[in-house]
Amino acid sequence: MWKKSFWAAAAVVWLAACGDGGQGGNQAASGKDGAQVQLLNVSYDVMRDFYKQYNPLFVKHYQQKHGAIDVQQSHGGSSKQALSVANGLQADVVTMNQSSDIELLQNKGLVAADWQQAFPNQAVPFGSTTVFLVRKGNPKNIRDWDDLAKNGVSLVLANPKTAGNGRYTFLAAYGHALKQSGNQHDAAKDFVRKLFANAAVMEAGGRGATTTFVQRKIGDVLITFENEANLTAKQFGEDGFEIVYPKYSVAAESPVAVVQSVSQKKGTGEAAKAYLAYLWSDEAQALAAENYLRPAKPEVLAKFADRFPKVETFRANDVFGSWDEIMKTYFADGGVFDQISKR
């Protein structure tokens, strides 16, 4: 159980950092020889809380064997972050919420072609799923995806054009509609059109959507990742919010990779690999579970089973094809999302 004092302090840091892509979370240690390695982890916005806690664990682990290391963070909408790295942001590692953001960097020669084989579980240390955060008492009686498309329901979510959080929302809703309609894409498009017509606000990133829903008190439902919904409810008061789990949702995967073009130039390759590899340690996997991220290690997930309600999930790639196909078909200019968004 997180202490109230921690969350009070975290709230100040969280709100101050919302909406930016700036660096933060600086963690340093004194090395045996006085030398210091510096790493930059470029990540998506709702992972601020996890990495703020993970970095000190890794620093302690690393300095015992290798000496001092300094880890800094940059957070924002996942696709905007990937573009920032592609355009020159000197990230040693990237920790994203969908493979397409890393594939973008791979295609530009910044990340190795075999990045998914560099770490276990196709370089996915943990994941989440898409759920609904509603106000206490669930006044709109939201139970499943169909309820989000009804008249009079106001939604807050991340924009699928700029954030992986938003894309997972779109794919989860579309996947639900495909299952309900017997794989009829016309029916699925009609459903997501109705659902997105209820969007009161679509923010650039998931954390911005949370702030709009919680702080600005806009909307009846926040559609977001399971970990974000749980931490929000705990941080801002469980007496003010409830989490609704749909019966069928998408499995949101969080892949990681070393940016070899940067780490080779800086000489930080081994430290960057160690930073990501430690995400699979029992200590880090338990920390992920404490932050309501579903650990990749089954034995760790089993220890925290009470935190994770059972929900039937599907992998986006199993239903919609490769991420390259998904991005071109659904989220490129003129794609399905643009088509259903026309008013």
mmCIF file of C-alpha atoms in Angstrom:
data_model
loop_
_atom_site.group_PDB
_atom_site.id
_atom_site.type_symbol
_atom_site.label_atom_id
_atom_site.label_comp_id
_atom_site.label_asym_id
_atom_site.label_seq_id
_atom_site.Cartn_x
_atom_site.Cartn_y
_atom_site.Cartn_z
ATOM 1 C CA MET A 1 0.000 0.000 0.000
ATOM 2 C CA TRP A 2 1.406 3.348 -1.018
ATOM 3 C CA LYS A 3 1.712 5.932 1.737
ATOM 4 C CA LYS A 4 -0.442 9.044 1.485
ATOM 5 C CA SER A 5 2.592 11.265 1.895
ATOM 6 C CA PHE A 6 4.182 9.741 -1.195
ATOM 7 C CA TRP A 7 1.109 10.345 -3.297
ATOM 8 C CA ALA A 8 0.735 13.900 -2.038
ATOM 9 C CA ALA A 9 4.268 14.658 -3.137
ATOM 10 C CA ALA A 10 3.863 12.698 -6.354
ATOM 11 C CA ALA A 11 0.764 14.670 -7.247
ATOM 12 C CA VAL A 12 2.757 17.899 -7.268
ATOM 13 C CA VAL A 13 5.485 16.387 -9.438
ATOM 14 C CA TRP A 14 2.932 14.731 -11.706
ATOM 15 C CA LEU A 15 0.880 17.855 -12.385
ATOM 16 C CA ALA A 16 3.979 19.966 -12.889
ATOM 17 C CA ALA A 17 5.263 17.530 -15.505
ATOM 18 C CA CYS A 18 1.995 16.891 -17.355
ATOM 19 C CA GLY A 19 1.954 17.634 -21.024
ATOM 20 C CA ASP A 20 5.675 18.143 -21.493
ATOM 21 C CA GLY A 21 8.412 16.048 -22.983
ATOM 22 C CA GLY A 22 11.059 17.354 -20.629
ATOM 23 C CA GLN A 23 13.658 15.449 -18.749
ATOM 24 C CA GLY A 24 13.283 14.524 -15.122
ATOM 25 C CA GLY A 25 13.797 11.752 -12.606
ATOM 26 C CA ASN A 26 17.533 12.327 -12.310
ATOM 27 C CA GLN A 27 19.122 9.522 -10.282
ATOM 28 C CA ALA A 28 22.846 9.585 -9.529
ATOM 29 C CA ALA A 29 25.326 7.547 -7.506
ATOM 30 C CA SER A 30 28.994 7.759 -6.583
ATOM 31 C CA GLY A 31 31.195 5.317 -8.453
ATOM 32 C CA LYS A 32 34.229 3.471 -7.192
ATOM 33 C CA ASP A 33 36.548 5.377 -9.522
ATOM 34 C CA GLY A 34 34.611 8.641 -9.618
ATOM 35 C CA ALA A 35 33.554 8.144 -13.243
ATOM 36 C CA GLN A 36 29.899 8.439 -14.094
ATOM 37 C CA VAL A 37 27.797 7.010 -16.905
ATOM 38 C CA GLN A 38 24.833 9.098 -18.047
ATOM 39 C CA LEU A 39 21.743 7.535 -19.631
ATOM 40 C CA LEU A 40 18.573 9.074 -21.051
ATOM 41 C CA ASN A 41 15.444 6.925 -21.117
ATOM 42 C CA VAL A 42 12.806 8.311 -23.496
ATOM 43 C CA SER A 43 9.438 6.890 -22.508
ATOM 44 C CA TYR A 44 5.702 7.437 -22.826
ATOM 45 C CA ASP A 45 3.920 9.740 -20.460
ATOM 46 C CA VAL A 46 2.035 7.452 -18.078
ATOM 47 C CA MET A 47 5.270 5.686 -17.063
ATOM 48 C CA ARG A 48 6.617 8.594 -15.012
ATOM 49 C CA ASP A 49 5.598 6.935 -11.752
ATOM 50 C CA PHE A 50 7.152 3.557 -12.506
ATOM 51 C CA TYR A 51 10.523 4.852 -13.689
ATOM 52 C CA LYS A 52 10.737 7.354 -10.851
ATOM 53 C CA GLN A 53 10.838 4.306 -8.571
ATOM 54 C CA TYR A 54 12.735 1.939 -10.881
ATOM 55 C CA ASN A 55 15.720 4.207 -11.516
ATOM 56 C CA PRO A 56 16.990 4.233 -7.897
ATOM 57 C CA LEU A 57 16.722 0.427 -7.789
ATOM 58 C CA PHE A 58 18.785 0.113 -10.938
ATOM 59 C CA VAL A 59 21.336 2.722 -9.809
ATOM 60 C CA LYS A 60 21.907 0.792 -6.568
ATOM 61 C CA HIS A 61 22.273 -2.479 -8.470
ATOM 62 C CA TYR A 62 24.598 -1.016 -11.100
ATOM 63 C CA GLN A 63 26.945 0.920 -8.818
ATOM 64 C CA GLN A 64 27.741 -2.181 -6.769
ATOM 65 C CA LYS A 65 29.439 -3.698 -9.816
ATOM 66 C CA HIS A 66 30.335 -0.879 -12.170
ATOM 67 C CA GLY A 67 30.357 2.493 -10.426
ATOM 68 C CA ALA A 68 28.366 5.685 -10.726
ATOM 69 C CA ILE A 69 25.508 6.138 -13.146
ATOM 70 C CA ASP A 70 23.016 8.938 -13.754
ATOM 71 C CA VAL A 71 19.621 8.157 -15.320
ATOM 72 C CA GLN A 72 17.369 10.847 -16.706
ATOM 73 C CA GLN A 73 13.858 10.599 -18.114
ATOM 74 C CA SER A 74 11.893 12.191 -20.919
ATOM 75 C CA HIS A 75 8.129 11.610 -21.080
ATOM 76 C CA GLY A 76 5.367 12.487 -23.518
ATOM 77 C CA GLY A 77 2.965 10.941 -26.016
ATOM 78 C CA SER A 78 4.637 7.757 -27.282
ATOM 79 C CA SER A 79 4.690 8.593 -30.991
ATOM 80 C CA LYS A 80 5.821 12.159 -30.358
ATOM 81 C CA GLN A 81 8.626 10.752 -28.226
ATOM 82 C CA ALA A 82 9.691 8.348 -30.969
ATOM 83 C CA LEU A 83 9.714 11.211 -33.474
ATOM 84 C CA SER A 84 11.828 13.275 -31.078
ATOM 85 C CA VAL A 85 14.413 10.490 -30.951
ATOM 86 C CA ALA A 86 14.266 10.114 -34.736
ATOM 87 C CA ASN A 87 14.877 13.850 -35.022
ATOM 88 C CA GLY A 88 17.906 13.859 -32.763
ATOM 89 C CA LEU A 89 16.927 13.535 -29.084
ATOM 90 C CA GLN A 90 19.914 11.658 -27.641
ATOM 91 C CA ALA A 91 18.161 8.705 -26.021
ATOM 92 C CA ASP A 92 20.283 5.772 -24.893
ATOM 93 C CA VAL A 93 17.158 3.637 -24.468
ATOM 94 C CA VAL A 94 13.505 3.883 -25.428
ATOM 95 C CA THR A 95 10.685 2.327 -23.407
ATOM 96 C CA MET A 96 7.491 2.640 -25.445
ATOM 97 C CA ASN A 97 3.971 1.231 -25.423
ATOM 98 C CA GLN A 98 3.839 -0.258 -28.895
ATOM 99 C CA SER A 99 6.336 -1.794 -31.271
ATOM 100 C CA SER A 100 5.627 0.628 -34.129
ATOM 101 C CA ASP A 101 7.335 3.444 -32.216
ATOM 102 C CA ILE A 102 10.521 1.386 -31.954
ATOM 103 C CA GLU A 103 10.167 0.092 -35.518
ATOM 104 C CA LEU A 104 10.212 3.727 -36.657
ATOM 105 C CA LEU A 105 13.643 4.072 -35.068
ATOM 106 C CA GLN A 106 14.728 0.715 -36.467
ATOM 107 C CA ASN A 107 13.805 1.832 -39.991
ATOM 108 C CA LYS A 108 15.967 4.928 -39.527
ATOM 109 C CA GLY A 109 18.937 2.821 -38.467
ATOM 110 C CA LEU A 110 18.885 4.029 -34.853
ATOM 111 C CA VAL A 111 17.817 0.719 -33.295
ATOM 112 C CA ALA A 112 19.154 -2.733 -34.226
ATOM 113 C CA ALA A 113 17.049 -4.878 -36.550
ATOM 114 C CA ASP A 114 17.056 -7.696 -33.983
ATOM 115 C CA TRP A 115 15.984 -5.506 -31.037
ATOM 116 C CA GLN A 116 13.116 -7.862 -30.134
ATOM 117 C CA GLN A 117 15.573 -10.723 -29.653
ATOM 118 C CA ALA A 118 17.866 -8.707 -27.372
ATOM 119 C CA PHE A 119 15.672 -9.318 -24.301
ATOM 120 C CA PRO A 120 13.127 -11.947 -23.161
ATOM 121 C CA ASN A 121 9.489 -12.036 -24.254
ATOM 122 C CA GLN A 122 10.221 -10.131 -27.488
ATOM 123 C CA ALA A 123 11.615 -7.262 -25.397
ATOM 124 C CA VAL A 124 8.337 -6.711 -23.526
ATOM 125 C CA PRO A 125 8.978 -6.687 -19.734
ATOM 126 C CA PHE A 126 5.369 -5.973 -18.756
ATOM 127 C CA GLY A 127 2.055 -4.873 -20.188
ATOM 128 C CA SER A 128 -1.377 -3.535 -19.433
ATOM 129 C CA THR A 129 -4.879 -3.474 -20.895
ATOM 130 C CA THR A 130 -7.454 -0.804 -21.675
ATOM 131 C CA VAL A 131 -10.096 -0.120 -19.013
ATOM 132 C CA PHE A 132 -12.570 2.601 -18.008
ATOM 133 C CA LEU A 133 -12.243 5.000 -15.083
ATOM 134 C CA VAL A 134 -15.642 6.372 -14.049
ATOM 135 C CA ARG A 135 -16.785 8.670 -11.285
ATOM 136 C CA LYS A 136 -17.871 7.161 -7.965
ATOM 137 C CA GLY A 137 -21.233 5.456 -8.152
ATOM 138 C CA ASN A 138 -20.855 4.999 -11.904
ATOM 139 C CA PRO A 139 -23.692 7.468 -12.622
ATOM 140 C CA LYS A 140 -23.825 6.581 -16.336
ATOM 141 C CA ASN A 141 -23.956 2.834 -15.523
ATOM 142 C CA ILE A 142 -20.979 1.983 -17.701
ATOM 143 C CA ARG A 143 -20.445 -1.785 -17.881
ATOM 144 C CA ASP A 144 -18.830 -2.508 -21.244
ATOM 145 C CA TRP A 145 -17.808 -1.000 -24.573
ATOM 146 C CA ASP A 146 -21.359 -0.712 -25.889
ATOM 147 C CA ASP A 147 -22.234 1.718 -23.104
ATOM 148 C CA LEU A 148 -19.563 4.152 -24.297
ATOM 149 C CA ALA A 149 -21.339 4.652 -27.619
ATOM 150 C CA LYS A 150 -24.684 5.608 -26.076
ATOM 151 C CA ASN A 151 -26.100 9.110 -26.300
ATOM 152 C CA GLY A 152 -25.297 11.333 -23.333
ATOM 153 C CA VAL A 153 -21.986 9.679 -22.414
ATOM 154 C CA SER A 154 -18.961 11.996 -22.439
ATOM 155 C CA LEU A 155 -15.532 10.435 -22.986
ATOM 156 C CA VAL A 156 -11.961 11.591 -22.339
ATOM 157 C CA LEU A 157 -9.087 9.726 -23.993
ATOM 158 C CA ALA A 158 -5.731 10.095 -25.695
ATOM 159 C CA ASN A 159 -5.663 10.939 -29.390
ATOM 160 C CA PRO A 160 -4.919 7.844 -31.524
ATOM 161 C CA LYS A 161 -2.970 10.025 -33.954
ATOM 162 C CA THR A 162 -0.388 11.014 -31.327
ATOM 163 C CA ALA A 163 -0.426 8.429 -28.522
ATOM 164 C CA GLY A 164 -0.180 4.680 -28.208
ATOM 165 C CA ASN A 165 -2.699 4.900 -25.366
ATOM 166 C CA GLY A 166 -5.233 6.308 -27.826
ATOM 167 C CA ARG A 167 -4.414 3.745 -30.487
ATOM 168 C CA TYR A 168 -4.945 0.909 -28.029
ATOM 169 C CA THR A 169 -8.307 2.482 -27.130
ATOM 170 C CA PHE A 170 -9.312 2.523 -30.783
ATOM 171 C CA LEU A 171 -8.121 -1.043 -31.413
ATOM 172 C CA ALA A 172 -9.772 -2.341 -28.233
ATOM 173 C CA ALA A 173 -13.125 -0.815 -29.220
ATOM 174 C CA TYR A 174 -12.772 -1.996 -32.811
ATOM 175 C CA GLY A 175 -11.769 -5.493 -31.668
ATOM 176 C CA HIS A 176 -14.809 -5.646 -29.382
ATOM 177 C CA ALA A 177 -17.067 -4.651 -32.277
ATOM 178 C CA LEU A 178 -15.497 -7.244 -34.572
ATOM 179 C CA LYS A 179 -16.150 -9.967 -32.027
ATOM 180 C CA GLN A 180 -19.738 -8.824 -31.437
ATOM 181 C CA SER A 181 -20.532 -8.586 -35.152
ATOM 182 C CA GLY A 182 -18.908 -11.815 -36.293
ATOM 183 C CA ASN A 183 -15.894 -10.069 -37.825
ATOM 184 C CA GLN A 184 -17.870 -7.539 -39.859
ATOM 185 C CA HIS A 185 -15.629 -4.527 -40.453
ATOM 186 C CA ASP A 186 -18.438 -2.251 -41.619
ATOM 187 C CA ALA A 187 -20.256 -2.849 -38.333
ATOM 188 C CA ALA A 188 -17.023 -2.298 -36.390
ATOM 189 C CA LYS A 189 -16.388 1.011 -38.154
ATOM 190 C CA ASP A 190 -19.924 2.128 -37.411
ATOM 191 C CA PHE A 191 -19.458 1.300 -33.728
ATOM 192 C CA VAL A 192 -16.163 3.144 -33.295
ATOM 193 C CA ARG A 193 -17.643 6.107 -35.174
ATOM 194 C CA LYS A 194 -20.405 6.343 -32.583
ATOM 195 C CA LEU A 195 -17.984 5.859 -29.703
ATOM 196 C CA PHE A 196 -15.524 8.526 -30.843
ATOM 197 C CA ALA A 197 -18.384 10.931 -31.525
ATOM 198 C CA ASN A 198 -18.819 10.932 -27.730
ATOM 199 C CA ALA A 199 -15.247 12.121 -27.150
ATOM 200 C CA ALA A 200 -15.390 15.410 -25.260
ATOM 201 C CA VAL A 201 -11.593 15.719 -25.262
ATOM 202 C CA MET A 202 -8.796 13.824 -26.990
ATOM 203 C CA GLU A 203 -5.469 14.784 -25.436
ATOM 204 C CA ALA A 204 -2.044 14.362 -27.044
ATOM 205 C CA GLY A 205 -1.048 11.743 -24.431
ATOM 206 C CA GLY A 206 -2.526 9.467 -21.786
ATOM 207 C CA ARG A 207 -1.370 11.537 -18.817
ATOM 208 C CA GLY A 208 -2.885 14.671 -20.317
ATOM 209 C CA ALA A 209 -6.196 12.804 -20.642
ATOM 210 C CA THR A 210 -5.989 11.788 -16.981
ATOM 211 C CA THR A 211 -5.387 15.373 -15.902
ATOM 212 C CA THR A 212 -8.375 16.567 -17.945
ATOM 213 C CA PHE A 213 -10.654 13.954 -16.411
ATOM 214 C CA VAL A 214 -9.437 14.228 -12.819
ATOM 215 C CA GLN A 215 -8.342 17.827 -12.371
ATOM 216 C CA ARG A 216 -10.552 19.625 -14.862
ATOM 217 C CA LYS A 217 -13.456 17.280 -14.062
ATOM 218 C CA ILE A 218 -14.421 16.892 -17.712
ATOM 219 C CA GLY A 219 -16.190 13.777 -18.963
ATOM 220 C CA ASP A 220 -18.035 10.775 -17.573
ATOM 221 C CA VAL A 221 -15.428 8.163 -18.533
ATOM 222 C CA LEU A 222 -11.650 8.162 -18.923
ATOM 223 C CA ILE A 223 -10.489 5.395 -21.266
ATOM 224 C CA THR A 224 -6.904 4.509 -20.397
ATOM 225 C CA PHE A 225 -4.462 1.805 -19.384
ATOM 226 C CA GLU A 226 -5.180 -0.358 -16.347
ATOM 227 C CA ASN A 227 -2.081 0.859 -14.501
ATOM 228 C CA GLU A 228 -2.947 4.517 -15.071
ATOM 229 C CA ALA A 229 -6.536 3.998 -13.918
ATOM 230 C CA ASN A 230 -5.470 2.228 -10.705
ATOM 231 C CA LEU A 231 -2.769 4.723 -9.770
ATOM 232 C CA THR A 232 -5.104 7.624 -10.495
ATOM 233 C CA ALA A 233 -7.842 6.170 -8.285
ATOM 234 C CA LYS A 234 -5.383 5.626 -5.440
ATOM 235 C CA GLN A 235 -3.625 8.945 -5.784
ATOM 236 C CA PHE A 236 -6.700 11.132 -6.006
ATOM 237 C CA GLY A 237 -9.028 9.094 -3.790
ATOM 238 C CA GLU A 238 -10.776 5.810 -4.367
ATOM 239 C CA ASP A 239 -13.900 7.410 -2.931
ATOM 240 C CA GLY A 240 -14.082 9.550 -6.071
ATOM 241 C CA PHE A 241 -13.580 6.959 -8.806
ATOM 242 C CA GLU A 242 -14.298 3.374 -9.857
ATOM 243 C CA ILE A 243 -12.589 1.168 -12.424
ATOM 244 C CA VAL A 244 -14.720 -0.766 -14.897
ATOM 245 C CA TYR A 245 -13.158 -3.718 -16.702
ATOM 246 C CA PRO A 246 -14.686 -4.538 -20.083
ATOM 247 C CA LYS A 247 -15.232 -8.216 -20.821
ATOM 248 C CA TYR A 248 -12.947 -8.092 -23.843
ATOM 249 C CA SER A 249 -10.026 -5.722 -24.331
ATOM 250 C CA VAL A 250 -6.640 -5.333 -25.962
ATOM 251 C CA ALA A 251 -3.358 -6.515 -24.468
ATOM 252 C CA ALA A 252 -1.173 -3.390 -24.376
ATOM 253 C CA GLU A 253 2.485 -4.353 -24.668
ATOM 254 C CA SER A 254 5.381 -2.138 -23.547
ATOM 255 C CA PRO A 255 8.498 -2.944 -25.611
ATOM 256 C CA VAL A 256 11.969 -1.592 -24.863
ATOM 257 C CA ALA A 257 15.131 -1.162 -26.920
ATOM 258 C CA VAL A 258 18.651 0.241 -26.852
ATOM 259 C CA VAL A 259 19.205 3.157 -29.236
ATOM 260 C CA GLN A 260 22.466 1.803 -30.570
ATOM 261 C CA SER A 261 23.343 4.818 -32.704
ATOM 262 C CA VAL A 262 23.435 6.996 -29.576
ATOM 263 C CA SER A 263 24.813 4.489 -27.076
ATOM 264 C CA GLN A 264 27.680 3.524 -29.380
ATOM 265 C CA LYS A 265 28.620 7.155 -29.900
ATOM 266 C CA LYS A 266 28.470 7.892 -26.162
ATOM 267 C CA GLY A 267 30.072 4.624 -25.108
ATOM 268 C CA THR A 268 27.051 3.725 -22.978
ATOM 269 C CA GLY A 269 26.034 0.519 -24.780
ATOM 270 C CA GLU A 270 26.726 -1.905 -21.921
ATOM 271 C CA ALA A 271 25.069 0.341 -19.335
ATOM 272 C CA ALA A 272 22.029 0.803 -21.586
ATOM 273 C CA LYS A 273 21.680 -2.971 -22.011
ATOM 274 C CA ALA A 274 22.036 -3.466 -18.257
ATOM 275 C CA TYR A 275 19.375 -0.814 -17.587
ATOM 276 C CA LEU A 276 16.822 -2.617 -19.745
ATOM 277 C CA ALA A 277 17.862 -6.143 -18.733
ATOM 278 C CA TYR A 278 17.242 -5.297 -15.072
ATOM 279 C CA LEU A 279 13.552 -4.758 -15.904
ATOM 280 C CA TRP A 280 13.307 -8.586 -15.874
ATOM 281 C CA SER A 281 14.776 -8.915 -12.383
ATOM 282 C CA ASP A 282 12.387 -10.161 -9.714
ATOM 283 C CA GLU A 283 12.717 -6.832 -7.911
ATOM 284 C CA ALA A 284 11.751 -4.787 -10.969
ATOM 285 C CA GLN A 285 8.975 -7.192 -11.954
ATOM 286 C CA ALA A 286 7.483 -6.879 -8.463
ATOM 287 C CA LEU A 287 7.719 -3.096 -8.703
ATOM 288 C CA ALA A 288 5.867 -3.258 -12.012
ATOM 289 C CA ALA A 289 3.095 -5.273 -10.380
ATOM 290 C CA GLU A 290 2.907 -2.789 -7.503
ATOM 291 C CA ASN A 291 2.339 -0.127 -10.162
ATOM 292 C CA TYR A 292 -0.418 -2.274 -11.722
ATOM 293 C CA LEU A 293 1.671 -3.277 -14.731
ATOM 294 C CA ARG A 294 1.264 -6.962 -15.562
ATOM 295 C CA PRO A 295 4.734 -8.570 -15.222
ATOM 296 C CA ALA A 296 6.134 -10.739 -18.006
ATOM 297 C CA LYS A 297 7.354 -13.323 -15.479
ATOM 298 C CA PRO A 298 4.427 -15.682 -14.732
ATOM 299 C CA GLU A 299 5.717 -16.491 -11.238
ATOM 300 C CA VAL A 300 5.755 -12.801 -10.282
ATOM 301 C CA LEU A 301 2.360 -12.181 -11.856
ATOM 302 C CA ALA A 302 0.960 -15.091 -9.821
ATOM 303 C CA LYS A 303 2.127 -13.468 -6.572
ATOM 304 C CA PHE A 304 0.124 -10.341 -7.416
ATOM 305 C CA ALA A 305 -2.904 -12.058 -8.927
ATOM 306 C CA ASP A 306 -5.303 -10.195 -6.624
ATOM 307 C CA ARG A 307 -4.312 -6.910 -8.281
ATOM 308 C CA PHE A 308 -5.279 -8.024 -11.769
ATOM 309 C CA PRO A 309 -8.893 -8.996 -12.488
ATOM 310 C CA LYS A 310 -9.200 -11.616 -15.184
ATOM 311 C CA VAL A 311 -10.186 -10.148 -18.519
ATOM 312 C CA GLU A 312 -10.177 -11.746 -21.963
ATOM 313 C CA THR A 313 -7.624 -9.918 -24.078
ATOM 314 C CA PHE A 314 -6.335 -10.074 -27.632
ATOM 315 C CA ARG A 315 -3.013 -9.036 -29.158
ATOM 316 C CA ALA A 316 -3.365 -6.255 -31.698
ATOM 317 C CA ASN A 317 -1.061 -8.087 -34.111
ATOM 318 C CA ASP A 318 -3.183 -11.240 -33.977
ATOM 319 C CA VAL A 319 -6.322 -9.357 -35.033
ATOM 320 C CA PHE A 320 -5.069 -6.470 -37.163
ATOM 321 C CA GLY A 321 -1.706 -7.637 -38.562
ATOM 322 C CA SER A 322 1.746 -6.155 -38.087
ATOM 323 C CA TRP A 323 2.139 -2.724 -36.554
ATOM 324 C CA ASP A 324 3.245 -1.426 -39.932
ATOM 325 C CA GLU A 325 -0.058 -2.636 -41.400
ATOM 326 C CA ILE A 326 -2.015 -1.262 -38.428
ATOM 327 C CA MET A 327 -0.462 2.178 -38.712
ATOM 328 C CA LYS A 328 -1.008 2.401 -42.469
ATOM 329 C CA THR A 329 -4.570 1.067 -42.437
ATOM 330 C CA TYR A 330 -5.979 2.687 -39.319
ATOM 331 C CA PHE A 331 -3.873 5.673 -38.240
ATOM 332 C CA ALA A 332 -2.131 7.109 -41.311
ATOM 333 C CA ASP A 333 -3.595 10.247 -42.853
ATOM 334 C CA GLY A 334 -6.815 9.234 -44.572
ATOM 335 C CA GLY A 335 -6.904 5.907 -42.725
ATOM 336 C CA VAL A 336 -9.840 4.357 -40.901
ATOM 337 C CA PHE A 337 -9.531 6.619 -37.867
ATOM 338 C CA ASP A 338 -9.626 9.740 -40.029
ATOM 339 C CA GLN A 339 -12.596 8.328 -41.934
ATOM 340 C CA ILE A 340 -14.687 7.650 -38.846
ATOM 341 C CA SER A 341 -13.699 10.967 -37.247
ATOM 342 C CA LYS A 342 -15.279 13.101 -39.948
ATOM 343 C CA ARG A 343 -18.223 15.007 -38.527
#
